[in-house]
Coordinates of C-alpha atoms in Angstrom, one line a residue:
X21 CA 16.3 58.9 46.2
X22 CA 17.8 55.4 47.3
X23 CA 14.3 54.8 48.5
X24 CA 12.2 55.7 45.7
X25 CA 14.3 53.4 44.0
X26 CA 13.8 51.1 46.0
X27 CA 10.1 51.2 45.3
X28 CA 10.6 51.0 41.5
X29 CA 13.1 48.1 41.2
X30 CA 10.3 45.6 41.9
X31 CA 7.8 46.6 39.3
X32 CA 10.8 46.7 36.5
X33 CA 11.5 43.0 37.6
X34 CA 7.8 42.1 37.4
X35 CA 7.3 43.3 34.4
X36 CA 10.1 41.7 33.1
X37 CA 9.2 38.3 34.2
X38 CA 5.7 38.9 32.7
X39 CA 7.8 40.0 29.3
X40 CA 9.5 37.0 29.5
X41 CA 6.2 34.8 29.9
X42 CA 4.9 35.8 27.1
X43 CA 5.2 33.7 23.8
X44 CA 6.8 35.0 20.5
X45 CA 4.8 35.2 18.0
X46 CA 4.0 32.3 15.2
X47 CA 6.1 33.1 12.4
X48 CA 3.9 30.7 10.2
X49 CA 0.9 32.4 11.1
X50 CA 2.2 36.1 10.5
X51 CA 3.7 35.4 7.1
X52 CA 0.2 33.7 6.3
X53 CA -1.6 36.5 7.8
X54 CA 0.6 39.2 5.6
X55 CA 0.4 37.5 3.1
X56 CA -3.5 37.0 2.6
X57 CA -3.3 40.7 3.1
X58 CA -1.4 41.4 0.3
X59 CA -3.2 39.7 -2.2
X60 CA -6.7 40.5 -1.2
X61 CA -4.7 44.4 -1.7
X62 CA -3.5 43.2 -5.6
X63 CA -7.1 41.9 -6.3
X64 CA -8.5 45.3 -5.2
X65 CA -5.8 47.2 -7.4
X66 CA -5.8 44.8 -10.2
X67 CA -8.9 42.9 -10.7
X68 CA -8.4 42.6 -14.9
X69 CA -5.3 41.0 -14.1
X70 CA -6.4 38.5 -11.5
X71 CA -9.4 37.4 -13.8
X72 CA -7.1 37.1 -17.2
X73 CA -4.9 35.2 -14.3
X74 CA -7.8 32.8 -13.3
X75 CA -8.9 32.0 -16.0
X76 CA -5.7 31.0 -17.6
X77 CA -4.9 28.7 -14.3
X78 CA -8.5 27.2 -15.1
X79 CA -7.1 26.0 -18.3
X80 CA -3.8 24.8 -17.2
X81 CA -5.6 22.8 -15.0
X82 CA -8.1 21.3 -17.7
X83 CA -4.8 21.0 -20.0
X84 CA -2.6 18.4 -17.4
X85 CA -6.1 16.2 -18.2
X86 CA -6.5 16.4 -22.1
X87 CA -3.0 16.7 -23.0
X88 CA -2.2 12.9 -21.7
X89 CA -5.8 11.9 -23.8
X90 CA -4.3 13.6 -27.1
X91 CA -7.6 15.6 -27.6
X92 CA -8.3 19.3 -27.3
X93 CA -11.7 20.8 -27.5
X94 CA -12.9 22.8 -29.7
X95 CA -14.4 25.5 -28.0
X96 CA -14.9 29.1 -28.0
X97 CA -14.0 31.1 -25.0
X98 CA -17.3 32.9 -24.4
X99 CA -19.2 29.3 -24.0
X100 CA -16.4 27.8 -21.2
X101 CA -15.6 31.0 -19.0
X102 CA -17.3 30.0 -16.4
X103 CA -15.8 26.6 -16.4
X104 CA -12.4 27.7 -16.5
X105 CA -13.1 30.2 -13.5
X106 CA -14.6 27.4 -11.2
X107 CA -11.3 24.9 -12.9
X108 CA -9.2 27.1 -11.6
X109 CA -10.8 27.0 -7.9
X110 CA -11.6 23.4 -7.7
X111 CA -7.4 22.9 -8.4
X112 CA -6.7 25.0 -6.5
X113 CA -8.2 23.9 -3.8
X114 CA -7.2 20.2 -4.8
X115 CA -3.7 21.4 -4.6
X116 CA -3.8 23.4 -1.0
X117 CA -5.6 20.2 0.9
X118 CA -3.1 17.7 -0.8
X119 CA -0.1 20.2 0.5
X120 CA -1.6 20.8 3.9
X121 CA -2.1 17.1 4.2
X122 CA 1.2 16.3 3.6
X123 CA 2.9 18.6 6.0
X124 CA 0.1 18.5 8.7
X125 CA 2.7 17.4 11.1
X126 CA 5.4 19.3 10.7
X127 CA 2.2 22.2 10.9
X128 CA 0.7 21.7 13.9
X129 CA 4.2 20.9 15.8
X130 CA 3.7 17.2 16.3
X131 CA 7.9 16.8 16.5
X132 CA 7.8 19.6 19.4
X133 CA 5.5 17.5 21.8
X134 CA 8.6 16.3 23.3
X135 CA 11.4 19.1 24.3
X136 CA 14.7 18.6 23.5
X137 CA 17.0 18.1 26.1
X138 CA 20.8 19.6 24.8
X139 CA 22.4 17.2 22.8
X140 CA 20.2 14.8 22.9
X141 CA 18.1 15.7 19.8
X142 CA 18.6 12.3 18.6
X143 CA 16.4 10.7 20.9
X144 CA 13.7 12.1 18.9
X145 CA 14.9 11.8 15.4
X146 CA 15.8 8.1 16.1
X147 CA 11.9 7.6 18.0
X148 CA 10.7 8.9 13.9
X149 CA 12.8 6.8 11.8
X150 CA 12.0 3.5 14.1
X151 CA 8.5 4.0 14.5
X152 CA 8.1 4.8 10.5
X153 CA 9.9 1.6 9.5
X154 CA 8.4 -0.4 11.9
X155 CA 5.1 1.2 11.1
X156 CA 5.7 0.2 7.2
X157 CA 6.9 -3.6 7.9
X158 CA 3.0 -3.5 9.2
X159 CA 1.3 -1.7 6.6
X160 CA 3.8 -4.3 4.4
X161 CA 1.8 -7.2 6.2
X162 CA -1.2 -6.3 6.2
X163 CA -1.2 -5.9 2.6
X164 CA 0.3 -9.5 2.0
X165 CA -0.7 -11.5 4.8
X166 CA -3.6 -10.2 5.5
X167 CA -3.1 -9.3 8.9
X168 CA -4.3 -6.5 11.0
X169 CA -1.5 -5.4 12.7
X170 CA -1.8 -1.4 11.5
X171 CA -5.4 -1.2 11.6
X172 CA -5.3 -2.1 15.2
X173 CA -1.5 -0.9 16.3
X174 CA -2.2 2.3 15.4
X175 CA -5.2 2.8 17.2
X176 CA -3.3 0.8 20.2
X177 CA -0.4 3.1 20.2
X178 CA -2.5 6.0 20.4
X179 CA -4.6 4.9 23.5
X180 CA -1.5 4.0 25.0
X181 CA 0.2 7.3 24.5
X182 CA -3.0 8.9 26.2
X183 CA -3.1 6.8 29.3
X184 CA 0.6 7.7 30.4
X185 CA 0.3 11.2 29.5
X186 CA -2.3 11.1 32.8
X187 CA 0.5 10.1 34.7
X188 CA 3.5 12.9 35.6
X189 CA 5.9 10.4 35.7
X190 CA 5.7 9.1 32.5
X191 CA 4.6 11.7 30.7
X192 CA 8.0 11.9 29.0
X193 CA 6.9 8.7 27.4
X194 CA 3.7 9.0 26.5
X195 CA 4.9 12.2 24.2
X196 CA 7.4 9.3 22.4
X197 CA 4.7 7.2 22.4
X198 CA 2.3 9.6 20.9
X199 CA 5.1 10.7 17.9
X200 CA 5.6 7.0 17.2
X201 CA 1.5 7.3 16.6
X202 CA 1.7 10.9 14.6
X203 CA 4.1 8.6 12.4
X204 CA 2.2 5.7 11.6
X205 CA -0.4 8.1 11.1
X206 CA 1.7 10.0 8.1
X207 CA 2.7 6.5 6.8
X208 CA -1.5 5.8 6.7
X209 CA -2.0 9.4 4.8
X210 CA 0.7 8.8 2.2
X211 CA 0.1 5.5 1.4
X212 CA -3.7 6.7 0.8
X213 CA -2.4 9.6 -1.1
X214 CA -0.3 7.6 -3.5
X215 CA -2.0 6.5 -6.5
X216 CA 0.5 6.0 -9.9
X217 CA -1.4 6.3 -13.4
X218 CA -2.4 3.1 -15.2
X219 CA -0.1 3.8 -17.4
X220 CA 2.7 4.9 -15.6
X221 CA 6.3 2.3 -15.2
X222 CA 4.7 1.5 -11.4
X223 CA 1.6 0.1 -12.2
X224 CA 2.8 -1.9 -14.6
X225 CA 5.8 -3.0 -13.2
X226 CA 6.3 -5.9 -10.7
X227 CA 5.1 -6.2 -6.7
X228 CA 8.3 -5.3 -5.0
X229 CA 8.5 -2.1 -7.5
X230 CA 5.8 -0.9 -6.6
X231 CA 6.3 -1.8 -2.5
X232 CA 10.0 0.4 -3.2
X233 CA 8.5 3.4 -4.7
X234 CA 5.4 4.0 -2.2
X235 CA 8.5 3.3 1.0
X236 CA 10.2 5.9 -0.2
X237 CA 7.6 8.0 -0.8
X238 CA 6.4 7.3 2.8
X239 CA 10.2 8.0 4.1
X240 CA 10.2 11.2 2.0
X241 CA 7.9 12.4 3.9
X242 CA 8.7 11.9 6.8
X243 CA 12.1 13.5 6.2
X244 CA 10.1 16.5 5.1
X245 CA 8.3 16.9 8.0
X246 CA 11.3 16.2 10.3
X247 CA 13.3 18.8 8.6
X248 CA 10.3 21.6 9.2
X249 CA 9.7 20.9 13.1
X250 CA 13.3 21.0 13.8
X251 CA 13.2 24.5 12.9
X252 CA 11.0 24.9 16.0
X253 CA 8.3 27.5 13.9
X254 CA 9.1 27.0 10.5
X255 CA 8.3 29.8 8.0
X256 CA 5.8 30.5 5.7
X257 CA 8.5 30.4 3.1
X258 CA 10.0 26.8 4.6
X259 CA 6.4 25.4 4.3
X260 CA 5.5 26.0 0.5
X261 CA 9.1 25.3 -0.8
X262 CA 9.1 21.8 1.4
X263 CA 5.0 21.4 0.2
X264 CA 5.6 22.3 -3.3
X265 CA 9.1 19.6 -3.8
X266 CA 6.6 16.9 -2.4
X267 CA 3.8 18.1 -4.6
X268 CA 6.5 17.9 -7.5
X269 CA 8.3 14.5 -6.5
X270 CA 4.6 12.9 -5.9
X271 CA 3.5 13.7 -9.8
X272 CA 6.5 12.5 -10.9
X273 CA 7.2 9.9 -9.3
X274 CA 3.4 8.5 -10.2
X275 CA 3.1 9.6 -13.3
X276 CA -0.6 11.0 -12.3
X277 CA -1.6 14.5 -13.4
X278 CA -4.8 13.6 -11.7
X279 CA -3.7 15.6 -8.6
X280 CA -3.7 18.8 -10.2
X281 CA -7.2 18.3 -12.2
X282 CA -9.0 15.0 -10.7
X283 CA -11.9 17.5 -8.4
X284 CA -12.7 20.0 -11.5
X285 CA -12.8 16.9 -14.2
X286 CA -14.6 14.8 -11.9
X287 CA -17.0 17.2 -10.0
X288 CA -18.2 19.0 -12.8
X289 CA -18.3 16.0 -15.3
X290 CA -15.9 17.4 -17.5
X291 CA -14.9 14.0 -18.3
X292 CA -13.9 10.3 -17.3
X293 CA -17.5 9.9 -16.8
X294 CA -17.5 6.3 -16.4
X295 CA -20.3 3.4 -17.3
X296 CA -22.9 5.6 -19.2
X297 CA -25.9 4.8 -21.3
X298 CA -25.2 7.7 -24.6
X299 CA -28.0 7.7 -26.7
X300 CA -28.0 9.0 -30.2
X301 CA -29.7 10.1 -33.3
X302 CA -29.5 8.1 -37.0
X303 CA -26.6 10.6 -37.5
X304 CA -24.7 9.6 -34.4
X305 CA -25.4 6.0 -34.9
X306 CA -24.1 6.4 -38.1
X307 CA -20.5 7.8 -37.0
X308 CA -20.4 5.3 -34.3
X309 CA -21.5 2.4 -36.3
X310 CA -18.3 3.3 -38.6
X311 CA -16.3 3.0 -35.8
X312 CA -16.8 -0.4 -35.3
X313 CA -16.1 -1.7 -38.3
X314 CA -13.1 -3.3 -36.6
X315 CA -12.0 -6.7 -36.2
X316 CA -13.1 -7.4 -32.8
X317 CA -15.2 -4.5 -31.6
X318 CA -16.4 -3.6 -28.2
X319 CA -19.4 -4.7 -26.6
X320 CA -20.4 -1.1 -26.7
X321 CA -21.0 -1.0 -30.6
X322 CA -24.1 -2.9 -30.2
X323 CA -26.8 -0.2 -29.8
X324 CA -30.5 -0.7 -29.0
X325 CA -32.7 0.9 -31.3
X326 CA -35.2 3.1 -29.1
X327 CA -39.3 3.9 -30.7
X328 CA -41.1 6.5 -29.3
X329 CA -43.9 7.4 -31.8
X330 CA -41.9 9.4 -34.6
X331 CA -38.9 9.6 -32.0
X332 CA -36.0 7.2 -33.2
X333 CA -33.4 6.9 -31.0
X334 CA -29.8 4.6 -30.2
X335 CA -28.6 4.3 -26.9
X336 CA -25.6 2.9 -26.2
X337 CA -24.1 1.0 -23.1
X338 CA -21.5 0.9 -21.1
X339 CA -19.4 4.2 -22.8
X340 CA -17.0 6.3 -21.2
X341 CA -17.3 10.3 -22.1
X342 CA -13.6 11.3 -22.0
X343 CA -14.6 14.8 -22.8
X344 CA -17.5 16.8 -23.0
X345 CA -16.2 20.6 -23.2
X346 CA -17.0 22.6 -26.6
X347 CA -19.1 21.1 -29.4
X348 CA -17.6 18.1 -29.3
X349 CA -17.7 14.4 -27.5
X350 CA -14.8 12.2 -27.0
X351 CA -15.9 8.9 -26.0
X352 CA -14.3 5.8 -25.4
X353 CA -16.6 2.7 -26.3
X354 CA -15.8 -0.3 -23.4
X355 CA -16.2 -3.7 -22.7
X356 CA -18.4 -5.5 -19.6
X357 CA -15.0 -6.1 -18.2
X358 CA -13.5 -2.6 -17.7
X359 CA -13.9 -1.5 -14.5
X360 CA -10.9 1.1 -13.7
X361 CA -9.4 3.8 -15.6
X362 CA -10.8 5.2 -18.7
X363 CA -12.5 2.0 -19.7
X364 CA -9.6 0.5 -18.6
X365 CA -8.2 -0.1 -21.9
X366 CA -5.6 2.5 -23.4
X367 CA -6.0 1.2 -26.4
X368 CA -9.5 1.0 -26.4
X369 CA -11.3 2.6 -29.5
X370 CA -12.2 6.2 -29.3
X371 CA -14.6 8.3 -31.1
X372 CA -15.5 11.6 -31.4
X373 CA -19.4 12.7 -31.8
X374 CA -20.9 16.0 -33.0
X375 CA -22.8 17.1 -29.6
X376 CA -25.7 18.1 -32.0
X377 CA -25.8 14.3 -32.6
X378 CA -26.0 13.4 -29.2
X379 CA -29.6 13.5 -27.6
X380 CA -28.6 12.6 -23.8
X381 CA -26.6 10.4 -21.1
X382 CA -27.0 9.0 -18.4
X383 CA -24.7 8.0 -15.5
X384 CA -26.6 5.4 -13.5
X385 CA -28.6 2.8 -16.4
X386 CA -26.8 0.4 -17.2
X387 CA -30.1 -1.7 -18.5
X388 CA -32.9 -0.4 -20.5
X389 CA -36.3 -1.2 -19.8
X390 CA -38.4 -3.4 -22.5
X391 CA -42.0 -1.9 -22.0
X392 CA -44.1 0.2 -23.4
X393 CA -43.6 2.9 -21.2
X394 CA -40.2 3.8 -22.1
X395 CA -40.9 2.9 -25.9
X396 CA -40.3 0.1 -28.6
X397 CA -36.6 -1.6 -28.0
X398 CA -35.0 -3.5 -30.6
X399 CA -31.5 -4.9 -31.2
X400 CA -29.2 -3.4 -33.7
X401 CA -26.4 -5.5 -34.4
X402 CA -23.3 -3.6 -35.9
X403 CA -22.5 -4.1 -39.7
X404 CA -20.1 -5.8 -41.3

């Protein structure tokens, strides 16, 4: 008996030490995995609902655009279905990169390159904090003195980071080195992610305002990111509730609904369709000529009068189509000067056009032709 037990005993240690060797599982992945699962399952058992629920997330996202312009479409449902169901993809899909982007790090482990020793956690949390202010007095210099010292330090600290890691002895180092880089990195992708409305208090408030609202913004998150790789393998759960209070803090701290509906306005030409050449029939002329009657109206309410045999037509430079959904066109009228924003001008002057009225657009002409191949052009100068 003694023997046979003998005999056993090594196997049950083996196989221990192989249990032991293998990793635990990803909780992030398995909560992801389960839960894809269960909503593929709800979509199969409820597809009405999922549709009803699509759609109306297609026009929440159309609504964070036209509710700041103070114009809704008139529409019928029927005519904008589609719209709404590729709305609600294109935001969502808007929203998962934006999210993702911001808590790449903390994702992909970058805080767990280096293993904390006990007690000594700091070492790492102070290596963060350093390398992210130090990393924003450059990006503050480069900005105002026009020097290069982030788009060539970060690069720098990278290679550096890679040539000790081929050394044993100082690969210790080169994983400090390399978070130091994964931070300057996250400084880089906020900063580019940070964009406050025109209108918003930032933009229109002094230098160092907006220098103190996009630091923070860069320190928040990094303190996000910091608080999800100490965890080791944070949770699904962890994940979406840090993403969605940086999602939350970034729109209102901007001002800028553009993050939930900038790709479906923009990709499908919903609106903010910038620098176009509108042209018109006697009808539209007519509703935009009565626009103008203003003291000092745009440079846009000066038409050209377009002949083409029986065809008479107005075209119209330089107009911004706010809105395009329905039977409807909101359009701003601009001057040569606008370049950002919707025409740049909040208060610029707005109309709205019957789409029966409206006989085309065009994105790219910002000159028309005068020959005979593209018809008769003559100046209309606006009444008075």
């Amino acid at each position: 008996m003694d023997a046979i037990s003998k005999k056993i005993m090594p196997s049950s240690a083996s196989a221990t030490v192989s249990e032991a060797k293998v990793k635990p599982p990803d909780p992030l992945l398995n909560d992801s995995i389960s839960a894809l699962i269960r909503i593929w399952a709800f979509v199969c058992e409820h597809p009405g609902i999922v549709g009803t629920a699509t759609i109306a997330l297609g026009a929440l996202t159309l609504l964070t655009y036209y509710l700041p312009l103070g114009f809704i479409p008139d529409f019928d449902l029927a005519s904008v279905t589609g719209i709404l169901l590729i709305a609600a993809f294109l935001g969502a899909v808007q929203i998962f990169w934006l999210g993702a982007t911001l808590v790449l790090p903390a994702i992909i482990g970058a805080g767990n390159i280096v293993k904390p020793e006990s007690g000594k956690d700091y070492k790492r949390l102070l290596t963060v904090y350093i390398s992210t202010v130090l990393w924003l007095i450059a990006f503050w210099r480069g900005a105002v003195a026009n020097e290069k010292w982030f788009i060539f330090g970060l690069p720098a600290v990278l290679l550096v980071a890679l040539v000790l890691a081929i050394f044993r002895k100082t690969r210790l180092a080169a994983g400090y080195v390399l978070i130091a880089g994964i931070q300057g990195v996250v400084c880089l992708v906020a900063a580019f992610l940070f964009h406050p409305a025109p209108q918003s208090s930032i933009s229109q408030g002094s230098n160092w305002l907006q220098w103190l609202f996009l630091v923070l913004w860069c320190l928040l998150v990094t303190i996000a990111n910091t608080v999800l790789w100490k965890e080791g393998r944070p949770t699904l759960r962890a994940v979406l509730g840090v993403t969605a209070y940086l999602l939350f803090t970034l729109i209102l701290m901007t001002q800028n609904l553009g993050y939930v509906h900038g790709a479906a306005v923009r990709m499908l030409s919903l609106g903010d369709v910038r620098g176009v050449l509108l042209t018109v029939n006697d009808s539209g002329a007519a509703v935009l000529s009565a626009a103008c009657q203003g003291d000092s109206p745009p440079v846009g309410c000066a038409p050209q009068k377009i002949i083409m045999g029986e065809v008479k037509a107005y075209a119209y430079r330089n107009i911004t189509i706010l809105s395009r959904i329905g039977s409807q066109y909101y359009l701003q009228l601009c001057t040569n000067d606008d370049r950002g924003g919707a025409c740049d001008t909040i208060e610029g002057l707005r109309i709205v056009v019957d789409k029966r009225d409206v006989l085309g657009w065009s994105s790219v002409g910002a000159r028309l032709k005068n020959s005979e191949e593209y018809g008769k052009i003559e100046p209309v100068q606006p009444r008075n």
